[in-house]
């Protein structure tokens, strides 16, 4: 059987040194029988040995085993089993952790559901972007335009949308006449971290340390490699030299969290909005005896001071959408960014 961590890393094309570290620490999983108890034990063991935040989040995984094992019965159906296993995974408080069966996918969403939305797509379209055919430009996943006060605006909805260097040259060249730039990544649930670094590299003129990443080297909760430094290097193409505001909310997750972490290390960048949703652990996938797949965080990501960013990144300027602004057709965060960049 293929080791799920190595398989996932190689599949995503992660850096060579990271892959070599994992190749030297293969762990074979114990096989369990395909029945409710066997699937429960396999899932619990995968998380116990490979999930990377058990100690950081102070989760007593043994106690959780005792509590949820009592809910497993020999003749329970697949839907009942799925419900119990999903509830057990919710204890991890991690949006990267999913259980996928033939009939459903579990998803922990409390990291954004219990907070203000701080974003309205209809308001953005009606009052700022306008019509796609006439009012703004698009390049790959980027929507961009020059606002009336000569502030540039870029909306990026998903880091899963590939952005090439040619796209970035075109966008930044067009916006170069602007006095400042807003990058709006609210409600961006993440995607490919390569796009995160590619875009962020357009806003620095020097190589800068932005964080660290480790990987599991054994089955213990604290069995991790020495942290590898993550550097943001300046791109070869057009680079932005003026002030930048990045707009965030609680639904800025995963690769977007990574992007915000890169950008906040740069001297000309200010973040405005709400704390990001987090999701710093690089996700990997394994399989249960019944064929269900489990996705989980296996490699912790830290900021430049070696602080975890799993639970999100605080903005430089905290701001929420105001109802009185919305009634006037205004987005509080965009208006605050425009004033900040015009000073």
mmCIF file of C-alpha atoms in Angstrom:
data_model
loop_
_atom_site.group_PDB
_atom_site.id
_atom_site.type_symbol
_atom_site.label_atom_id
_atom_site.label_comp_id
_atom_site.label_asym_id
_atom_site.label_seq_id
_atom_site.Cartn_x
_atom_site.Cartn_y
_atom_site.Cartn_z
ATOM 1 C CA UNK A 1 0.000 0.000 0.000
ATOM 2 C CA UNK A 2 1.274 3.472 -0.808
ATOM 3 C CA UNK A 3 2.055 5.727 2.096
ATOM 4 C CA UNK A 4 -0.688 8.409 1.822
ATOM 5 C CA UNK A 5 1.524 11.287 2.910
ATOM 6 C CA UNK A 6 4.263 10.582 0.381
ATOM 7 C CA UNK A 7 1.727 9.943 -2.367
ATOM 8 C CA UNK A 8 -0.076 13.214 -1.783
ATOM 9 C CA UNK A 9 3.130 15.288 -1.610
ATOM 10 C CA UNK A 10 4.496 13.787 -4.801
ATOM 11 C CA UNK A 11 1.124 14.284 -6.444
ATOM 12 C CA UNK A 12 1.135 17.989 -5.617
ATOM 13 C CA UNK A 13 4.739 18.466 -6.694
ATOM 14 C CA UNK A 14 5.976 19.885 -3.418
ATOM 15 C CA UNK A 15 9.609 20.969 -3.071
ATOM 16 C CA UNK A 16 12.317 18.319 -3.507
ATOM 17 C CA UNK A 17 13.907 18.672 -0.100
ATOM 18 C CA UNK A 18 10.518 18.258 1.549
ATOM 19 C CA UNK A 19 9.822 15.087 -0.420
ATOM 20 C CA UNK A 20 13.239 13.639 0.411
ATOM 21 C CA UNK A 21 12.605 14.207 4.107
ATOM 22 C CA UNK A 22 9.365 12.300 3.899
ATOM 23 C CA UNK A 23 10.856 9.482 1.863
ATOM 24 C CA UNK A 24 13.267 8.794 4.704
ATOM 25 C CA UNK A 25 10.440 8.416 7.214
ATOM 26 C CA UNK A 26 7.882 6.053 5.655
ATOM 27 C CA UNK A 27 5.353 4.570 8.076
ATOM 28 C CA UNK A 28 3.267 1.571 7.075
ATOM 29 C CA UNK A 29 -0.311 1.704 8.254
ATOM 30 C CA UNK A 30 -1.820 -1.207 10.100
ATOM 31 C CA UNK A 31 -4.724 -2.756 8.184
ATOM 32 C CA UNK A 32 -8.121 -3.089 9.850
ATOM 33 C CA UNK A 33 -11.094 -5.182 8.778
ATOM 34 C CA UNK A 34 -13.947 -3.614 6.831
ATOM 35 C CA UNK A 35 -16.628 -3.376 9.486
ATOM 36 C CA UNK A 36 -17.832 -0.461 11.653
ATOM 37 C CA UNK A 37 -15.251 -1.101 14.367
ATOM 38 C CA UNK A 38 -12.418 -1.602 11.883
ATOM 39 C CA UNK A 39 -13.202 1.603 10.003
ATOM 40 C CA UNK A 40 -13.460 3.524 13.262
ATOM 41 C CA UNK A 41 -10.101 2.204 14.473
ATOM 42 C CA UNK A 42 -8.401 2.930 11.144
ATOM 43 C CA UNK A 43 -9.644 6.517 11.102
ATOM 44 C CA UNK A 44 -8.691 7.129 14.712
ATOM 45 C CA UNK A 45 -5.206 5.700 14.095
ATOM 46 C CA UNK A 46 -4.605 7.790 10.959
ATOM 47 C CA UNK A 47 -5.372 10.961 12.874
ATOM 48 C CA UNK A 48 -3.454 9.841 15.955
ATOM 49 C CA UNK A 49 -0.278 9.157 13.986
ATOM 50 C CA UNK A 50 -0.403 11.655 11.138
ATOM 51 C CA UNK A 51 -2.522 14.695 12.058
ATOM 52 C CA UNK A 52 -0.205 17.566 12.963
ATOM 53 C CA UNK A 53 -2.128 19.751 15.422
ATOM 54 C CA UNK A 54 -3.222 17.392 18.215
ATOM 55 C CA UNK A 55 -0.827 18.793 20.810
ATOM 56 C CA UNK A 56 -1.051 22.389 19.577
ATOM 57 C CA UNK A 57 -4.830 22.311 19.913
ATOM 58 C CA UNK A 58 -4.578 20.408 23.203
ATOM 59 C CA UNK A 59 -6.850 17.627 21.968
ATOM 60 C CA UNK A 60 -7.022 14.484 24.105
ATOM 61 C CA UNK A 61 -7.341 12.026 21.238
ATOM 62 C CA UNK A 62 -7.333 9.010 23.577
ATOM 63 C CA UNK A 63 -10.324 10.390 25.453
ATOM 64 C CA UNK A 64 -12.083 10.994 22.141
ATOM 65 C CA UNK A 65 -11.437 7.361 21.179
ATOM 66 C CA UNK A 66 -13.055 6.183 24.413
ATOM 67 C CA UNK A 67 -16.071 8.450 23.971
ATOM 68 C CA UNK A 68 -16.807 7.724 20.302
ATOM 69 C CA UNK A 69 -15.980 4.004 20.407
ATOM 70 C CA UNK A 70 -19.055 3.554 22.592
ATOM 71 C CA UNK A 71 -21.192 4.801 19.695
ATOM 72 C CA UNK A 72 -19.971 2.108 17.282
ATOM 73 C CA UNK A 73 -22.193 -0.972 16.977
ATOM 74 C CA UNK A 74 -21.565 -4.097 14.855
ATOM 75 C CA UNK A 75 -24.682 -3.749 12.721
ATOM 76 C CA UNK A 76 -24.837 0.016 12.235
ATOM 77 C CA UNK A 77 -25.460 1.219 8.697
ATOM 78 C CA UNK A 78 -23.108 3.286 6.580
ATOM 79 C CA UNK A 79 -24.996 6.528 7.197
ATOM 80 C CA UNK A 80 -24.918 6.062 10.965
ATOM 81 C CA UNK A 81 -21.226 5.222 10.844
ATOM 82 C CA UNK A 82 -20.522 8.241 8.661
ATOM 83 C CA UNK A 83 -22.299 10.495 11.152
ATOM 84 C CA UNK A 84 -20.312 9.193 14.126
ATOM 85 C CA UNK A 85 -16.951 9.380 12.324
ATOM 86 C CA UNK A 86 -17.722 12.888 11.075
ATOM 87 C CA UNK A 87 -18.603 14.078 14.567
ATOM 88 C CA UNK A 88 -15.321 12.643 15.834
ATOM 89 C CA UNK A 89 -13.397 14.568 13.165
ATOM 90 C CA UNK A 90 -15.215 17.794 14.053
ATOM 91 C CA UNK A 91 -13.383 17.629 17.392
ATOM 92 C CA UNK A 92 -10.251 18.679 15.464
ATOM 93 C CA UNK A 93 -11.779 22.076 14.592
ATOM 94 C CA UNK A 94 -10.108 22.011 11.192
ATOM 95 C CA UNK A 95 -11.626 23.007 7.856
ATOM 96 C CA UNK A 96 -9.022 20.899 6.068
ATOM 97 C CA UNK A 97 -10.361 17.705 7.652
ATOM 98 C CA UNK A 98 -13.005 15.930 5.566
ATOM 99 C CA UNK A 99 -14.444 12.437 5.407
ATOM 100 C CA UNK A 100 -15.739 11.520 1.946
ATOM 101 C CA UNK A 101 -18.105 8.613 1.327
ATOM 102 C CA UNK A 102 -20.213 7.657 -1.673
ATOM 103 C CA UNK A 103 -23.160 9.553 -0.241
ATOM 104 C CA UNK A 104 -21.723 12.550 1.609
ATOM 105 C CA UNK A 105 -18.693 14.643 2.581
ATOM 106 C CA UNK A 106 -18.208 15.936 6.120
ATOM 107 C CA UNK A 107 -17.026 19.492 6.526
ATOM 108 C CA UNK A 108 -16.178 21.490 9.640
ATOM 109 C CA UNK A 109 -17.338 25.059 9.028
ATOM 110 C CA UNK A 110 -17.486 26.730 12.461
ATOM 111 C CA UNK A 111 -14.280 28.612 11.585
ATOM 112 C CA UNK A 112 -16.407 31.033 9.538
ATOM 113 C CA UNK A 113 -20.086 30.364 10.306
ATOM 114 C CA UNK A 114 -19.990 31.994 13.737
ATOM 115 C CA UNK A 115 -18.533 35.293 12.462
ATOM 116 C CA UNK A 116 -19.762 38.275 10.417
ATOM 117 C CA UNK A 117 -19.664 37.661 6.666
ATOM 118 C CA UNK A 118 -18.037 41.021 5.894
ATOM 119 C CA UNK A 119 -18.592 40.546 2.184
ATOM 120 C CA UNK A 120 -21.448 40.863 -0.289
ATOM 121 C CA UNK A 121 -20.868 39.760 -3.864
ATOM 122 C CA UNK A 122 -23.936 41.582 -5.157
ATOM 123 C CA UNK A 123 -22.824 44.850 -3.573
ATOM 124 C CA UNK A 124 -19.353 44.455 -5.055
ATOM 125 C CA UNK A 125 -20.769 43.873 -8.525
ATOM 126 C CA UNK A 126 -23.395 46.614 -8.386
ATOM 127 C CA UNK A 127 -21.302 49.398 -6.818
ATOM 128 C CA UNK A 128 -17.686 48.658 -7.761
ATOM 129 C CA UNK A 129 -16.964 46.093 -10.464
ATOM 130 C CA UNK A 130 -19.947 46.642 -12.726
ATOM 131 C CA UNK A 131 -20.523 44.525 -15.817
ATOM 132 C CA UNK A 132 -17.962 42.003 -17.001
ATOM 133 C CA UNK A 133 -18.575 42.957 -20.632
ATOM 134 C CA UNK A 134 -17.870 46.671 -20.242
ATOM 135 C CA UNK A 135 -16.726 47.777 -16.783
ATOM 136 C CA UNK A 136 -13.812 45.639 -15.642
ATOM 137 C CA UNK A 137 -11.072 43.458 -17.051
ATOM 138 C CA UNK A 138 -10.260 39.816 -16.383
ATOM 139 C CA UNK A 139 -7.013 37.876 -16.501
ATOM 140 C CA UNK A 140 -7.197 34.221 -15.500
ATOM 141 C CA UNK A 141 -8.941 34.357 -12.100
ATOM 142 C CA UNK A 142 -8.290 38.065 -11.552
ATOM 143 C CA UNK A 143 -10.967 40.730 -11.996
ATOM 144 C CA UNK A 144 -9.496 44.224 -11.993
ATOM 145 C CA UNK A 145 -10.264 47.859 -12.715
ATOM 146 C CA UNK A 146 -9.285 51.421 -11.854
ATOM 147 C CA UNK A 147 -11.717 53.011 -9.407
ATOM 148 C CA UNK A 148 -12.790 56.644 -9.834
ATOM 149 C CA UNK A 149 -10.303 57.939 -7.251
ATOM 150 C CA UNK A 150 -7.421 56.351 -9.183
ATOM 151 C CA UNK A 151 -7.114 53.395 -6.820
ATOM 152 C CA UNK A 152 -6.527 50.024 -8.447
ATOM 153 C CA UNK A 153 -8.727 47.117 -7.460
ATOM 154 C CA UNK A 154 -8.127 43.367 -7.917
ATOM 155 C CA UNK A 155 -10.667 40.730 -6.962
ATOM 156 C CA UNK A 156 -9.342 37.158 -6.684
ATOM 157 C CA UNK A 157 -12.033 34.625 -5.831
ATOM 158 C CA UNK A 158 -10.059 31.384 -5.649
ATOM 159 C CA UNK A 159 -6.411 30.391 -5.533
ATOM 160 C CA UNK A 160 -7.513 27.323 -7.475
ATOM 161 C CA UNK A 161 -7.743 29.588 -10.541
ATOM 162 C CA UNK A 162 -4.301 29.479 -12.211
ATOM 163 C CA UNK A 163 -2.553 32.801 -12.701
ATOM 164 C CA UNK A 164 0.424 32.985 -15.040
ATOM 165 C CA UNK A 165 3.276 35.468 -15.026
ATOM 166 C CA UNK A 166 2.005 36.969 -18.264
ATOM 167 C CA UNK A 167 -1.366 37.611 -16.614
ATOM 168 C CA UNK A 168 0.306 39.381 -13.700
ATOM 169 C CA UNK A 169 2.471 41.507 -16.001
ATOM 170 C CA UNK A 170 -0.634 42.617 -17.885
ATOM 171 C CA UNK A 171 -2.665 43.398 -14.744
ATOM 172 C CA UNK A 172 0.044 45.331 -12.916
ATOM 173 C CA UNK A 173 1.080 47.244 -16.030
ATOM 174 C CA UNK A 174 -2.502 48.374 -16.569
ATOM 175 C CA UNK A 175 -2.873 49.434 -12.918
ATOM 176 C CA UNK A 176 0.554 51.083 -12.716
ATOM 177 C CA UNK A 177 -0.965 54.574 -13.106
ATOM 178 C CA UNK A 178 -2.891 54.128 -9.845
ATOM 179 C CA UNK A 179 -1.920 55.732 -6.535
ATOM 180 C CA UNK A 180 -2.460 52.504 -4.604
ATOM 181 C CA UNK A 181 -3.851 49.007 -4.965
ATOM 182 C CA UNK A 182 -6.573 46.975 -3.228
ATOM 183 C CA UNK A 183 -6.346 43.169 -3.408
ATOM 184 C CA UNK A 184 -9.646 41.649 -2.286
ATOM 185 C CA UNK A 185 -9.382 38.007 -1.146
ATOM 186 C CA UNK A 186 -12.487 37.927 1.014
ATOM 187 C CA UNK A 187 -14.451 34.674 0.641
ATOM 188 C CA UNK A 188 -11.453 33.100 -1.121
ATOM 189 C CA UNK A 189 -11.439 29.557 0.249
ATOM 190 C CA UNK A 190 -7.950 28.740 -0.994
ATOM 191 C CA UNK A 191 -6.578 26.454 -3.677
ATOM 192 C CA UNK A 192 -3.006 26.192 -4.920
ATOM 193 C CA UNK A 193 -0.285 27.711 -2.724
ATOM 194 C CA UNK A 194 1.881 28.139 -5.836
ATOM 195 C CA UNK A 195 -0.494 30.888 -6.977
ATOM 196 C CA UNK A 196 -0.228 32.462 -3.541
ATOM 197 C CA UNK A 197 3.540 32.828 -3.756
ATOM 198 C CA UNK A 198 3.461 33.783 -7.445
ATOM 199 C CA UNK A 199 1.195 36.755 -6.794
ATOM 200 C CA UNK A 200 2.907 37.828 -3.559
ATOM 201 C CA UNK A 201 6.303 37.805 -5.313
ATOM 202 C CA UNK A 202 5.130 40.822 -7.356
ATOM 203 C CA UNK A 203 5.200 43.010 -4.245
ATOM 204 C CA UNK A 204 8.748 42.588 -2.968
ATOM 205 C CA UNK A 205 12.136 43.676 -4.295
ATOM 206 C CA UNK A 206 14.164 41.384 -2.076
ATOM 207 C CA UNK A 207 14.166 37.832 -0.817
ATOM 208 C CA UNK A 208 12.300 37.743 2.487
ATOM 209 C CA UNK A 209 11.626 35.060 5.097
ATOM 210 C CA UNK A 210 7.864 34.586 5.502
ATOM 211 C CA UNK A 211 7.581 31.353 7.480
ATOM 212 C CA UNK A 212 8.492 27.731 8.081
ATOM 213 C CA UNK A 213 7.019 24.290 7.420
ATOM 214 C CA UNK A 214 7.637 20.899 9.027
ATOM 215 C CA UNK A 215 6.572 17.356 8.239
ATOM 216 C CA UNK A 216 5.889 14.263 10.314
ATOM 217 C CA UNK A 217 8.837 11.950 10.906
ATOM 218 C CA UNK A 218 7.137 9.368 13.133
ATOM 219 C CA UNK A 219 3.894 8.312 14.760
ATOM 220 C CA UNK A 220 4.234 10.431 17.901
ATOM 221 C CA UNK A 221 2.233 13.628 18.206
ATOM 222 C CA UNK A 222 5.452 15.665 18.347
ATOM 223 C CA UNK A 223 7.490 13.727 15.788
ATOM 224 C CA UNK A 224 8.314 16.495 13.321
ATOM 225 C CA UNK A 225 11.250 17.388 11.125
ATOM 226 C CA UNK A 226 13.364 20.450 11.668
ATOM 227 C CA UNK A 227 11.372 23.381 10.220
ATOM 228 C CA UNK A 228 12.233 24.325 6.656
ATOM 229 C CA UNK A 229 12.391 28.056 5.961
ATOM 230 C CA UNK A 230 9.971 29.507 3.408
ATOM 231 C CA UNK A 231 11.246 32.518 1.474
ATOM 232 C CA UNK A 232 9.362 34.846 -0.824
ATOM 233 C CA UNK A 233 11.586 35.889 -3.726
ATOM 234 C CA UNK A 234 10.968 38.842 -6.062
ATOM 235 C CA UNK A 235 9.499 37.962 -9.430
ATOM 236 C CA UNK A 236 11.333 38.681 -12.664
ATOM 237 C CA UNK A 237 8.359 40.478 -14.198
ATOM 238 C CA UNK A 238 6.497 43.686 -13.337
ATOM 239 C CA UNK A 239 6.610 44.426 -9.610
ATOM 240 C CA UNK A 240 4.336 46.823 -7.718
ATOM 241 C CA UNK A 241 6.149 49.601 -5.817
ATOM 242 C CA UNK A 242 3.294 51.558 -4.214
ATOM 243 C CA UNK A 243 1.045 50.975 -1.226
ATOM 244 C CA UNK A 244 -1.193 47.903 -1.097
ATOM 245 C CA UNK A 245 -4.209 46.987 1.020
ATOM 246 C CA UNK A 246 -5.298 43.350 1.293
ATOM 247 C CA UNK A 247 -8.939 42.841 2.307
ATOM 248 C CA UNK A 248 -9.698 39.737 4.397
ATOM 249 C CA UNK A 249 -12.565 38.035 6.208
ATOM 250 C CA UNK A 250 -13.144 34.774 8.064
ATOM 251 C CA UNK A 251 -13.705 32.926 4.781
ATOM 252 C CA UNK A 252 -10.146 33.726 3.653
ATOM 253 C CA UNK A 253 -8.834 30.197 4.173
ATOM 254 C CA UNK A 254 -6.010 27.771 3.390
ATOM 255 C CA UNK A 255 -3.913 29.097 0.445
ATOM 256 C CA UNK A 256 -5.471 32.516 1.094
ATOM 257 C CA UNK A 257 -4.193 32.332 4.660
ATOM 258 C CA UNK A 258 -0.784 31.550 3.152
ATOM 259 C CA UNK A 259 -1.049 34.552 0.805
ATOM 260 C CA UNK A 260 -1.933 36.908 3.653
ATOM 261 C CA UNK A 261 1.009 35.570 5.646
ATOM 262 C CA UNK A 262 3.351 36.360 2.727
ATOM 263 C CA UNK A 263 1.918 39.806 2.140
ATOM 264 C CA UNK A 264 1.917 40.978 5.749
ATOM 265 C CA UNK A 265 5.706 40.549 5.821
ATOM 266 C CA UNK A 266 6.103 43.287 3.209
ATOM 267 C CA UNK A 267 6.617 46.911 4.309
ATOM 268 C CA UNK A 268 4.207 48.535 1.844
ATOM 269 C CA UNK A 269 1.275 46.180 2.581
ATOM 270 C CA UNK A 270 -1.574 46.706 5.072
ATOM 271 C CA UNK A 271 -4.320 44.172 5.804
ATOM 272 C CA UNK A 272 -7.830 45.432 6.553
ATOM 273 C CA UNK A 273 -10.930 43.485 7.568
ATOM 274 C CA UNK A 274 -11.427 40.472 9.793
ATOM 275 C CA UNK A 275 -9.109 37.717 10.965
ATOM 276 C CA UNK A 276 -8.536 35.090 8.285
ATOM 277 C CA UNK A 277 -10.095 31.662 8.684
ATOM 278 C CA UNK A 278 -6.745 29.926 9.079
ATOM 279 C CA UNK A 279 -6.099 26.491 7.647
ATOM 280 C CA UNK A 280 -2.317 26.394 7.694
ATOM 281 C CA UNK A 281 -1.751 22.641 7.700
ATOM 282 C CA UNK A 282 -0.931 21.184 4.300
ATOM 283 C CA UNK A 283 -3.702 18.637 3.611
ATOM 284 C CA UNK A 284 -3.140 14.999 2.627
ATOM 285 C CA UNK A 285 -5.427 12.052 1.996
ATOM 286 C CA UNK A 286 -5.701 8.465 3.242
ATOM 287 C CA UNK A 287 -8.289 5.704 2.916
ATOM 288 C CA UNK A 288 -10.411 3.553 5.210
ATOM 289 C CA UNK A 289 -11.066 -0.179 4.663
ATOM 290 C CA UNK A 290 -14.528 0.561 3.222
ATOM 291 C CA UNK A 291 -13.069 2.905 0.588
ATOM 292 C CA UNK A 292 -14.010 6.182 2.255
ATOM 293 C CA UNK A 293 -11.273 8.799 2.042
ATOM 294 C CA UNK A 294 -10.136 11.088 4.836
ATOM 295 C CA UNK A 295 -8.387 14.385 4.216
ATOM 296 C CA UNK A 296 -6.393 15.868 7.084
ATOM 297 C CA UNK A 297 -3.667 18.371 7.958
ATOM 298 C CA UNK A 298 -0.287 16.662 8.145
ATOM 299 C CA UNK A 299 2.354 19.405 7.829
ATOM 300 C CA UNK A 300 2.204 22.480 10.078
ATOM 301 C CA UNK A 301 2.959 25.926 8.666
ATOM 302 C CA UNK A 302 4.362 28.708 10.858
ATOM 303 C CA UNK A 303 4.946 32.416 10.376
ATOM 304 C CA UNK A 304 8.404 34.036 10.321
ATOM 305 C CA UNK A 305 8.493 34.086 14.144
ATOM 306 C CA UNK A 306 7.588 30.355 14.322
ATOM 307 C CA UNK A 307 4.036 31.040 15.479
ATOM 308 C CA UNK A 308 1.262 28.739 14.289
ATOM 309 C CA UNK A 309 -1.144 30.364 11.827
ATOM 310 C CA UNK A 310 -3.631 27.480 11.880
ATOM 311 C CA UNK A 311 -6.311 29.538 13.618
ATOM 312 C CA UNK A 312 -5.936 32.557 11.330
ATOM 313 C CA UNK A 313 -4.086 35.872 10.988
ATOM 314 C CA UNK A 314 -5.253 39.087 12.593
ATOM 315 C CA UNK A 315 -5.547 42.111 10.248
ATOM 316 C CA UNK A 316 -3.508 45.263 10.736
ATOM 317 C CA UNK A 317 -6.772 47.222 10.857
ATOM 318 C CA UNK A 318 -9.867 45.417 12.169
ATOM 319 C CA UNK A 319 -13.060 46.432 10.392
ATOM 320 C CA UNK A 320 -16.554 45.025 9.839
ATOM 321 C CA UNK A 321 -19.141 45.845 7.209
ATOM 322 C CA UNK A 322 -21.601 48.453 8.481
ATOM 323 C CA UNK A 323 -25.297 48.152 7.713
ATOM 324 C CA UNK A 324 -25.646 51.884 7.117
ATOM 325 C CA UNK A 325 -22.934 51.672 4.457
ATOM 326 C CA UNK A 326 -24.610 48.723 2.775
ATOM 327 C CA UNK A 327 -27.914 50.599 2.641
ATOM 328 C CA UNK A 328 -26.087 53.373 0.764
ATOM 329 C CA UNK A 329 -24.577 50.844 -1.650
ATOM 330 C CA UNK A 330 -21.133 51.075 -0.052
ATOM 331 C CA UNK A 331 -18.707 48.364 1.021
ATOM 332 C CA UNK A 332 -17.200 49.514 4.334
ATOM 333 C CA UNK A 333 -13.909 47.703 3.835
ATOM 334 C CA UNK A 334 -13.352 48.909 0.270
ATOM 335 C CA UNK A 335 -14.151 52.484 1.280
ATOM 336 C CA UNK A 336 -11.760 52.278 4.236
ATOM 337 C CA UNK A 337 -9.027 50.932 1.950
ATOM 338 C CA UNK A 338 -9.593 53.731 -0.567
ATOM 339 C CA UNK A 339 -9.246 56.375 2.123
ATOM 340 C CA UNK A 340 -6.135 54.703 3.514
ATOM 341 C CA UNK A 341 -4.453 54.542 0.103
ATOM 342 C CA UNK A 342 -5.381 58.148 -0.729
ATOM 343 C CA UNK A 343 -3.713 59.612 2.365
#
